[in-house]
Short mmCIF file of C-alpha atoms and ligand atoms in Angstrom, two decimals:
data_model
loop_
_atom_site.label_atom_id
_atom_site.label_comp_id
_atom_site.label_asym_id
_atom_site.label_seq_id
_atom_site.Cartn_x
_atom_site.Cartn_y
_atom_site.Cartn_z
CA MET A 1 112.29 98.85 116.84
CA THR A 2 115.68 98.77 115.93
CA ALA A 3 117.20 98.18 112.67
CA LEU A 4 118.47 94.59 111.89
CA LYS A 5 121.97 94.50 110.73
CA GLY A 6 122.32 92.67 107.52
CA ILE A 7 119.03 93.04 106.41
CA PRO A 8 118.67 96.74 105.21
CA SER A 9 115.38 96.06 103.54
CA ALA A 10 113.84 94.37 106.51
CA PRO A 11 110.31 96.11 106.94
CA THR A 12 111.51 96.96 110.40
CA ALA A 13 114.01 99.57 109.00
CA ARG A 14 112.46 99.47 105.75
CA GLN A 15 114.09 101.76 102.77
CA MET A 16 111.74 102.56 100.14
CA LEU A 17 112.17 99.60 97.47
CA PRO A 18 111.02 100.28 93.95
CA PRO A 19 108.22 99.53 92.72
CA PHE A 20 106.93 101.06 96.09
CA THR A 21 106.52 104.76 96.54
CA ALA A 22 106.26 106.78 99.94
CA GLU A 23 102.72 106.58 99.66
CA HIS A 24 102.77 103.00 99.73
CA GLU A 25 104.98 102.97 102.75
CA GLU A 26 102.21 105.37 104.39
CA LEU A 27 99.59 102.87 103.87
CA ARG A 28 101.94 100.25 105.12
CA GLU A 29 102.23 102.11 108.34
CA SER A 30 98.15 102.11 108.40
CA ILE A 31 97.53 98.56 107.29
CA ARG A 32 100.07 97.67 110.25
CA ARG A 33 98.53 99.40 112.92
CA PHE A 34 95.41 97.75 111.72
CA VAL A 35 96.63 94.46 111.89
CA VAL A 36 98.14 94.87 114.96
CA ASN A 37 95.06 96.42 116.68
CA GLU A 38 92.23 94.87 115.11
CA LEU A 39 93.26 91.29 113.76
CA ARG A 40 96.34 90.35 115.87
CA PRO A 41 94.25 90.36 119.24
CA GLY A 42 91.80 87.88 117.74
CA ALA A 43 94.11 85.54 115.93
CA ASP A 44 94.69 82.73 118.50
CA GLN A 45 90.80 82.27 119.25
CA TRP A 46 89.83 81.89 115.37
CA GLU A 47 92.54 79.75 115.09
CA GLU A 48 91.22 77.42 118.14
CA ASP A 49 87.75 78.11 116.63
CA ARG A 50 88.82 76.86 113.18
CA TRP A 51 86.68 80.14 111.90
CA PHE A 52 87.26 83.84 112.18
CA PRO A 53 84.34 85.88 112.22
CA ASP A 54 82.67 87.33 108.77
CA ASP A 55 83.09 90.59 110.33
CA VAL A 56 86.59 90.72 109.48
CA PHE A 57 85.67 91.66 105.99
CA THR A 58 83.42 94.47 107.12
CA LYS A 59 86.16 95.85 109.22
CA LEU A 60 88.71 95.47 106.30
CA ALA A 61 86.04 97.14 103.77
CA ALA A 62 85.32 100.25 106.53
CA VAL A 63 89.00 101.29 105.95
CA GLY A 64 88.91 100.41 102.13
CA TYR A 65 91.31 97.67 102.23
CA LEU A 66 89.30 95.07 100.19
CA GLY A 67 89.11 97.69 97.23
CA LEU A 68 92.87 99.00 97.40
CA LYS A 69 93.21 97.82 93.67
CA TYR A 70 89.70 99.05 92.30
CA PRO A 71 88.21 102.08 90.87
CA VAL A 72 86.69 104.69 93.02
CA GLU A 73 83.22 104.08 90.85
CA TYR A 74 82.98 100.70 92.46
CA GLY A 75 83.61 101.46 95.88
CA GLY A 76 87.54 100.82 95.69
CA GLN A 77 90.50 103.04 96.44
CA GLY A 78 91.53 103.75 93.46
CA GLY A 79 95.04 102.23 93.69
CA ASP A 80 96.55 99.24 91.91
CA MET A 81 98.11 95.81 92.83
CA LEU A 82 101.22 97.32 94.94
CA HIS A 83 98.74 98.40 97.23
CA ASP A 84 97.37 95.00 97.55
CA ALA A 85 100.85 94.15 97.76
CA VAL A 86 101.62 96.05 100.98
CA LEU A 87 98.51 94.54 102.54
CA ILE A 88 99.50 91.27 101.74
CA GLU A 89 102.74 91.35 103.19
CA GLU A 90 101.30 93.17 106.30
CA LEU A 91 98.59 90.55 106.97
CA SER A 92 101.63 88.06 107.47
CA ARG A 93 101.76 90.11 110.78
CA ALA A 94 98.26 88.88 112.06
CA GLY A 95 100.33 85.59 112.82
CA SER A 96 97.76 83.32 110.93
CA GLY A 97 97.95 81.72 107.73
CA GLY A 98 94.22 81.13 107.79
CA LEU A 99 93.11 84.43 108.13
CA ALA A 100 95.59 85.82 105.83
CA ALA A 101 94.13 83.17 103.21
CA GLY A 102 90.53 83.91 103.99
CA ILE A 103 90.98 87.65 103.03
CA GLY A 104 93.64 86.73 100.62
CA ALA A 105 91.14 84.48 98.55
CA HIS A 106 88.52 87.33 98.12
CA ILE A 107 90.69 89.74 97.32
CA GLY A 108 93.32 88.29 95.45
CA ILE A 109 91.82 85.63 93.54
CA ALA A 110 87.87 85.79 93.51
CA THR A 111 87.35 89.13 92.97
CA PRO A 112 89.94 90.04 90.47
CA PRO A 113 88.48 87.94 87.49
CA ILE A 114 85.11 89.80 88.14
CA PHE A 115 86.98 93.15 87.46
CA LYS A 116 88.71 91.99 84.45
CA PHE A 117 86.51 89.74 82.78
CA GLY A 118 83.07 90.54 84.31
CA THR A 119 79.98 92.84 82.69
CA GLU A 120 79.02 96.19 84.20
CA ASP A 121 76.06 94.27 86.00
CA GLN A 122 78.22 91.45 87.52
CA LYS A 123 80.35 94.12 88.94
CA GLN A 124 77.61 95.85 90.28
CA ARG A 125 76.23 92.82 91.40
CA TYR A 126 79.26 91.07 92.79
CA LEU A 127 82.47 93.22 92.91
CA VAL A 128 80.78 96.32 94.52
CA PRO A 129 79.65 94.44 97.54
CA ALA A 130 82.55 92.23 97.78
CA ILE A 131 84.25 95.43 98.26
CA ALA A 132 81.90 96.64 100.97
CA GLY A 133 82.56 93.57 102.84
CA GLU A 134 78.76 92.50 102.22
CA LYS A 135 79.54 89.49 100.25
CA ILE A 136 82.28 87.49 100.46
CA ALA A 137 83.71 85.43 97.49
CA ALA A 138 85.42 81.98 96.68
CA LEU A 139 87.36 80.64 93.79
CA ALA A 140 86.01 77.57 92.86
CA ILE A 141 88.22 75.57 90.32
CA THR A 142 89.88 72.61 91.98
CA GLU A 143 88.04 69.42 91.74
CA PRO A 144 88.25 65.93 93.69
CA ASP A 145 89.63 64.33 90.66
CA ALA A 146 91.65 67.42 89.14
CA GLY A 147 93.90 69.83 90.80
CA SER A 148 97.27 70.42 88.96
CA ASP A 149 95.62 69.01 85.70
CA VAL A 150 93.04 71.83 85.53
CA ALA A 151 91.99 71.09 82.45
CA GLY A 152 90.90 67.77 83.78
CA ILE A 153 87.83 69.54 85.74
CA ARG A 154 84.21 67.65 85.39
CA THR A 155 81.86 69.98 87.13
CA SER A 156 79.40 70.10 83.92
CA ALA A 157 77.17 73.11 82.85
CA LYS A 158 74.42 72.31 80.76
CA LYS A 159 73.30 74.98 78.49
CA VAL A 160 69.21 75.39 78.69
CA ASP A 161 66.77 78.22 78.20
CA GLY A 162 67.96 81.56 80.24
CA GLY A 163 70.83 79.82 81.81
CA TRP A 164 72.90 76.94 82.64
CA ILE A 165 72.36 73.85 84.96
CA VAL A 166 75.30 72.99 86.90
CA ASN A 167 76.67 69.32 88.51
CA GLY A 168 79.51 68.22 89.79
CA SER A 169 81.69 69.13 92.87
CA LYS A 170 84.87 71.57 94.20
CA MET A 171 87.56 70.63 96.29
CA PHE A 172 89.73 72.34 98.93
CA ILE A 173 88.03 75.83 98.24
CA THR A 174 89.14 78.39 100.34
CA ASN A 175 86.34 80.82 101.96
CA GLY A 176 84.02 77.75 100.49
CA VAL A 177 81.58 77.82 103.47
CA ARG A 178 81.13 81.51 104.09
CA ALA A 179 81.04 82.58 100.25
CA ASP A 180 78.06 84.38 99.30
CA PHE A 181 79.15 83.52 95.84
CA LEU A 182 81.74 81.26 93.99
CA VAL A 183 83.77 82.21 90.92
CA THR A 184 83.39 78.69 89.52
CA ALA A 185 85.31 76.93 86.54
CA VAL A 186 82.81 74.46 84.70
CA LYS A 187 82.82 72.27 81.59
CA THR A 188 80.63 73.93 78.88
CA THR A 189 81.58 71.16 76.36
CA THR A 190 82.26 67.52 76.28
CA GLU A 191 85.53 68.46 74.57
CA GLY A 192 88.70 67.62 76.18
CA GLY A 193 91.55 69.47 77.02
CA HIS A 194 91.93 73.41 77.81
CA GLY A 195 88.93 74.15 75.52
CA GLY A 196 85.34 74.27 76.87
CA ILE A 197 85.95 75.99 80.15
CA SER A 198 84.25 78.49 81.20
CA PHE A 199 83.47 80.61 84.37
CA LEU A 200 80.08 80.88 86.29
CA ILE A 201 79.07 83.26 89.43
CA ILE A 202 77.40 81.05 91.54
CA ASP A 203 75.40 82.34 94.43
CA ASN A 204 75.33 80.00 97.40
CA GLY A 205 72.12 78.92 97.79
CA GLU A 206 69.72 76.07 96.45
CA GLY A 207 71.60 73.23 95.06
CA VAL A 208 74.86 74.04 96.39
CA THR A 209 76.29 72.24 99.30
CA SER A 210 79.40 72.88 101.57
CA SER A 211 81.32 71.19 104.11
CA LYS A 212 84.55 72.11 105.89
CA ILE A 213 87.44 69.79 105.90
CA GLU A 214 89.96 69.76 108.85
CA LYS A 215 93.67 70.60 107.96
CA MET A 216 97.11 70.41 108.91
CA GLY A 217 97.12 74.24 109.04
CA TRP A 218 95.48 77.52 107.76
CA HIS A 219 93.06 76.78 110.76
CA ALA A 220 91.22 80.21 110.82
CA SER A 221 89.82 79.56 107.42
CA ASP A 222 87.14 77.35 105.98
CA THR A 223 88.48 75.27 103.46
CA ALA A 224 85.27 73.32 101.69
CA LEU A 225 84.42 70.66 99.94
CA ILE A 226 81.29 71.89 97.58
CA SER A 227 78.94 70.06 95.92
CA PHE A 228 76.46 71.72 92.74
CA ASP A 229 73.29 69.49 92.51
CA ASP A 230 71.19 70.43 89.07
CA VAL A 231 71.95 74.27 90.28
CA PHE A 232 70.37 76.74 87.86
CA VAL A 233 72.68 79.95 87.04
CA PRO A 234 71.25 82.36 84.77
CA ASP A 235 72.69 83.57 81.23
CA GLU A 236 73.79 87.03 83.26
CA ASN A 237 76.18 85.19 85.72
CA LEU A 238 78.47 83.88 82.78
CA LEU A 239 82.18 85.28 83.40
CA GLY A 240 83.77 86.09 80.34
CA GLU A 241 83.18 84.00 77.31
CA VAL A 242 81.80 80.66 76.62
CA ASP A 243 84.82 78.07 76.26
CA LYS A 244 87.66 80.67 77.09
CA GLY A 245 87.57 80.04 80.84
CA PHE A 246 91.25 78.37 80.21
CA TYR A 247 92.43 81.65 79.69
CA LEU A 248 90.99 83.03 82.83
CA ILE A 249 92.30 80.59 84.87
CA MET A 250 96.11 81.29 83.54
CA ALA A 251 95.82 85.37 84.24
CA ASN A 252 94.51 85.08 87.51
CA PHE A 253 97.20 82.53 88.17
CA GLN A 254 99.99 85.13 87.95
CA TRP A 255 98.93 87.62 90.51
CA GLU A 256 97.62 84.57 92.80
CA ARG A 257 101.47 82.87 92.90
CA LEU A 258 103.00 86.68 93.59
CA VAL A 259 100.57 86.89 96.36
CA MET A 260 101.97 83.79 97.52
CA ALA A 261 105.52 85.00 97.09
CA LEU A 262 104.90 88.53 98.93
CA GLY A 263 103.23 86.40 102.20
CA ALA A 264 106.12 83.77 101.98
CA VAL A 265 108.69 86.39 102.21
CA ALA A 266 106.67 88.30 104.78
CA ALA A 267 106.17 85.47 106.78
CA MET A 268 109.88 84.38 106.50
CA GLN A 269 110.70 88.41 108.27
CA ARG A 270 108.54 88.02 110.81
CA LEU A 271 110.00 84.53 111.93
CA PHE A 272 113.32 86.07 111.49
CA GLU A 273 112.78 88.84 113.47
CA GLN A 274 111.35 86.91 116.31
CA THR A 275 113.65 83.89 116.59
CA LEU A 276 116.59 86.53 116.06
CA GLN A 277 115.30 88.27 119.51
CA PHE A 278 114.86 84.93 121.07
CA ALA A 279 118.37 84.01 120.40
CA GLN A 280 119.78 86.43 121.74
CA GLU A 281 117.76 86.45 125.23
CA ARG A 282 117.70 82.72 125.58
CA ALA A 283 121.12 81.57 127.10
CA ALA A 284 122.56 78.25 127.33
CA PHE A 285 126.24 77.36 128.48
CA GLY A 286 126.69 80.63 129.88
CA ARG A 287 125.89 82.94 126.84
CA PRO A 288 123.16 83.67 124.46
CA ILE A 289 122.43 81.29 122.08
CA ALA A 290 122.73 83.61 119.23
CA LYS A 291 126.52 83.71 119.90
CA PHE A 292 127.08 79.85 119.09
CA GLN A 293 128.59 79.85 115.70
CA VAL A 294 126.24 77.36 114.59
CA THR A 295 123.29 79.59 115.08
CA ARG A 296 124.91 82.63 113.56
CA HIS A 297 125.46 80.75 110.55
CA LYS A 298 121.63 79.72 110.59
CA PHE A 299 120.79 83.27 110.73
CA ALA A 300 123.19 84.12 107.95
CA GLU A 301 122.23 81.77 105.72
CA MET A 302 118.27 82.56 106.53
CA ALA A 303 119.02 86.26 105.86
CA THR A 304 120.35 85.43 102.63
CA THR A 305 117.45 83.22 101.52
CA ILE A 306 114.94 85.91 102.73
CA GLU A 307 116.84 88.80 100.82
CA GLY A 308 117.23 86.18 97.67
CA GLY A 309 113.38 85.40 97.90
CA ARG A 310 112.39 89.12 98.21
CA ALA A 311 114.63 90.11 95.45
CA LEU A 312 113.18 88.00 93.11
CA THR A 313 109.53 88.42 94.40
CA TYR A 314 110.09 92.27 93.73
CA HIS A 315 111.50 91.76 90.51
CA ALA A 316 108.62 89.99 89.47
CA LEU A 317 106.16 91.99 90.92
CA ARG A 318 107.73 95.15 89.05
CA LEU A 319 107.38 93.17 85.75
CA HIS A 320 103.76 92.23 86.63
CA HIS A 321 102.94 95.94 87.52
CA LEU A 322 104.38 97.43 84.13
CA GLY A 323 102.27 94.98 82.42
CA LEU A 324 105.26 93.17 80.87
CA ASP A 325 105.03 89.47 80.38
CA CYS A 326 106.59 87.82 83.43
CA VAL A 327 105.22 84.31 83.57
CA GLN A 328 108.85 82.88 84.17
CA GLU A 329 109.96 85.27 86.80
CA VAL A 330 106.72 85.03 88.85
CA THR A 331 106.69 80.92 88.54
CA MET A 332 110.40 81.41 89.74
CA ALA A 333 109.31 83.73 92.67
CA LYS A 334 106.57 81.10 93.55
CA LEU A 335 109.31 78.14 93.51
CA ALA A 336 112.05 80.31 95.43
CA THR A 337 109.72 81.30 98.16
CA GLN A 338 107.46 78.17 99.16
CA ARG A 339 109.50 75.78 100.04
CA ALA A 340 112.08 78.25 101.60
CA ALA A 341 109.30 79.47 103.61
CA PHE A 342 108.52 76.00 105.25
CA ASP A 343 112.39 75.22 105.85
CA LEU A 344 113.12 78.62 106.96
CA ALA A 345 109.98 77.97 109.84
CA ASP A 346 111.53 74.52 110.72
CA GLU A 347 114.57 76.17 111.45
CA CYS A 348 113.53 78.72 113.43
CA LEU A 349 111.48 76.10 115.57
CA GLN A 350 114.80 74.52 116.08
CA ILE A 351 116.32 77.46 117.48
CA HIS A 352 113.53 77.71 119.85
CA GLY A 353 114.22 74.25 120.94
CA GLY A 354 111.31 73.01 122.88
CA ALA A 355 109.80 76.60 123.29
CA GLY A 356 109.23 76.13 119.17
CA TYR A 357 107.22 73.09 119.75
CA MET A 358 105.11 74.87 121.90
CA VAL A 359 101.45 76.62 120.54
CA GLU A 360 102.45 79.64 122.69
CA TYR A 361 105.37 81.13 120.42
CA GLY A 362 103.52 80.84 117.01
CA ILE A 363 106.24 78.97 115.51
CA GLU A 364 104.78 75.33 115.27
CA ARG A 365 101.23 77.33 113.80
CA ALA A 366 103.73 79.15 110.95
CA ALA A 367 105.37 76.00 110.04
CA ARG A 368 102.00 74.03 109.54
CA ASP A 369 100.68 77.08 107.61
CA LEU A 370 103.59 77.56 105.48
CA ARG A 371 103.48 74.13 104.58
CA LEU A 372 100.52 74.81 102.17
CA GLY A 373 102.75 77.02 99.76
CA PRO A 374 104.54 74.25 98.05
CA ILE A 375 101.07 72.77 97.30
CA GLY A 376 98.36 75.84 96.60
CA GLY A 377 98.16 78.11 93.66
CA GLY A 378 99.97 75.31 91.65
CA THR A 379 102.42 72.83 93.38
CA ASP A 380 106.44 73.04 93.15
CA GLU A 381 106.11 70.37 90.63
CA ILE A 382 103.95 72.31 88.49
CA MET A 383 106.20 75.38 88.63
CA LYS A 384 109.18 73.41 87.43
CA GLU A 385 106.99 71.98 84.62
CA ILE A 386 106.00 75.58 83.64
CA LEU A 387 109.54 76.92 83.61
CA GLY A 388 110.60 74.09 81.67
CA LYS A 389 108.17 75.33 79.00
CA THR A 390 109.43 78.60 79.06
CA MET A 391 112.92 77.48 78.44
CA GLY A 392 111.66 75.18 75.56
CA LEU A 393 112.20 72.09 76.88
C1 FAD B 401 94.39 74.54 101.93
C2 FAD B 401 94.15 74.81 100.34
C3 FAD B 401 93.26 75.86 100.14
C4 FAD B 401 93.04 75.62 98.63
N1 FAD B 401 92.12 76.63 98.25
C5 FAD B 401 91.79 76.71 97.04
C6 FAD B 401 90.76 77.68 96.10
O1 FAD B 401 90.70 78.59 97.07
N2 FAD B 401 90.29 77.35 95.23
C7 FAD B 401 90.91 76.06 94.17
O2 FAD B 401 90.50 76.15 93.31
N3 FAD B 401 91.96 75.59 94.80
C8 FAD B 401 92.20 75.42 96.17
N4 FAD B 401 93.28 74.55 96.66
C9 FAD B 401 93.88 73.61 95.80
C10 FAD B 401 95.06 73.52 95.27
O3 FAD B 401 95.44 74.37 94.22
C11 FAD B 401 95.61 72.09 94.87
O4 FAD B 401 95.64 71.40 95.91
C12 FAD B 401 96.83 72.03 93.97
O5 FAD B 401 96.97 72.74 92.75
C13 FAD B 401 97.25 70.87 93.86
O6 FAD B 401 96.37 69.80 93.29
P1 FAD B 401 95.83 68.38 93.84
O7 FAD B 401 95.93 68.80 95.30
O8 FAD B 401 94.39 67.84 93.24
O9 FAD B 401 96.95 67.58 93.54
P2 FAD B 401 97.44 66.78 92.64
O10 FAD B 401 97.23 67.46 91.21
O11 FAD B 401 96.75 65.29 92.28
O12 FAD B 401 99.24 66.10 92.56
C14 FAD B 401 99.71 65.27 93.81
C15 FAD B 401 100.85 65.40 93.43
O13 FAD B 401 101.56 65.22 92.32
C16 FAD B 401 101.91 66.10 91.43
N5 FAD B 401 102.03 66.12 89.98
C17 FAD B 401 100.58 66.45 89.52
N6 FAD B 401 101.28 66.58 88.35
C18 FAD B 401 102.25 66.58 87.95
C19 FAD B 401 103.34 66.79 86.87
N7 FAD B 401 102.55 66.76 85.72
N8 FAD B 401 104.50 66.24 87.10
C20 FAD B 401 105.12 66.00 88.26
N9 FAD B 401 104.21 65.74 89.24
C21 FAD B 401 102.89 66.30 89.31
C22 FAD B 401 101.90 67.27 92.14
O14 FAD B 401 102.99 68.08 92.52
C23 FAD B 401 101.50 66.87 93.65
O15 FAD B 401 102.72 66.66 94.27
C24 FAD B 401 93.19 74.80 97.99
C25 FAD B 401 94.36 73.57 98.58
C26 FAD B 401 94.44 73.30 99.58
C27 FAD B 401 95.58 72.55 100.35
#
């Protein structure tokens, strides 16, 4: 592929950008080959089926991609968050937001708390098989009556001899149907507010009922409503400390939001490249549509949006990688990229004309998929609330 003028850091002409090193760029090449050869060919069918096969996880595990950031002793590759960041960026090339979401939920939000807060026994029973692609994971926090207001969850865990009895329901859970286990936020006291939230690792078995919810985009993923009916969870499945689960949620959110920002920038880049090529080939009134000033300006604006989003996201990623406080930067990166990606997809759709509205080009799917961005992982409005707080407002 040729370099894209005006977008020096475009992956097609990728220069090495800190914090990425030559090793990350080598990994990028391998992942890209995997995505193009193993995932992209199935994506259209999986979107139509509204389900991608579970063996995607075993295939990813076979090449080590489910454990890039985890230590070798747990079956991982001994890398770090940056290796996962490369995977997240490249997954956008599969052309299915739902597929990326299912994989992302497993590696990006459901297994990290087990690695960070889990006991050795929990790591052996859940993290090791998750890295091996033998068990699929989901993170279950949101409820029918509590989304943005995480502290308002009501799923209860009542202490009994040897464990907990869980009752309640969870809403919009990615991988919620196929998951073998659910990293679940529960209330362990009747205390209101942030206190009294704990995490339990719940096997998807007796007393757990999941049903798939139909949605606007992310068609290949299973988003579920889950109910817990007197589910017994043994003591050894308590993740982290009792009543300290809110801390776990907040710690997890930073990586989830970074992952979403990385994914959005990568999606914007892919849509930009596809649309630029289209605009250079499609002619109207005797010239390529790219030659109309209005189209040129659209590309200028989109390129600027992508560069801005990427710069902010990589800045937040660098801070996160260094272990520095980066709540403000991560929040800004998510806020700056999610609505922008949806708007950019819409602009690309417009440049495609009628073709953009057709399924064949994948632009309408991208637009539907990207609409989730300003909602999932904390809405745009909540991002602004967090930023206001970081400014003392
Ligand atoms: C496809 C999909 C997949 C998801 N996957 C998961 C998952 O795997 N695990 C999981 O736990 N959750 C998941 N979610 C849930 C997601 O995180 C929530 O949808 C999101 O946090 C918003 O919560 P809500 O839908 O309850 O909206 P609400 O909290 O009810 O918000 C409704 C509206 O009110 C606004 N609002 C709320 N509070 C304020 C405020 N203080 N100030 C200003 N505006 C406010 C919101 O911004 C929003 O516009 C998923 C959601 C979707 C759609």
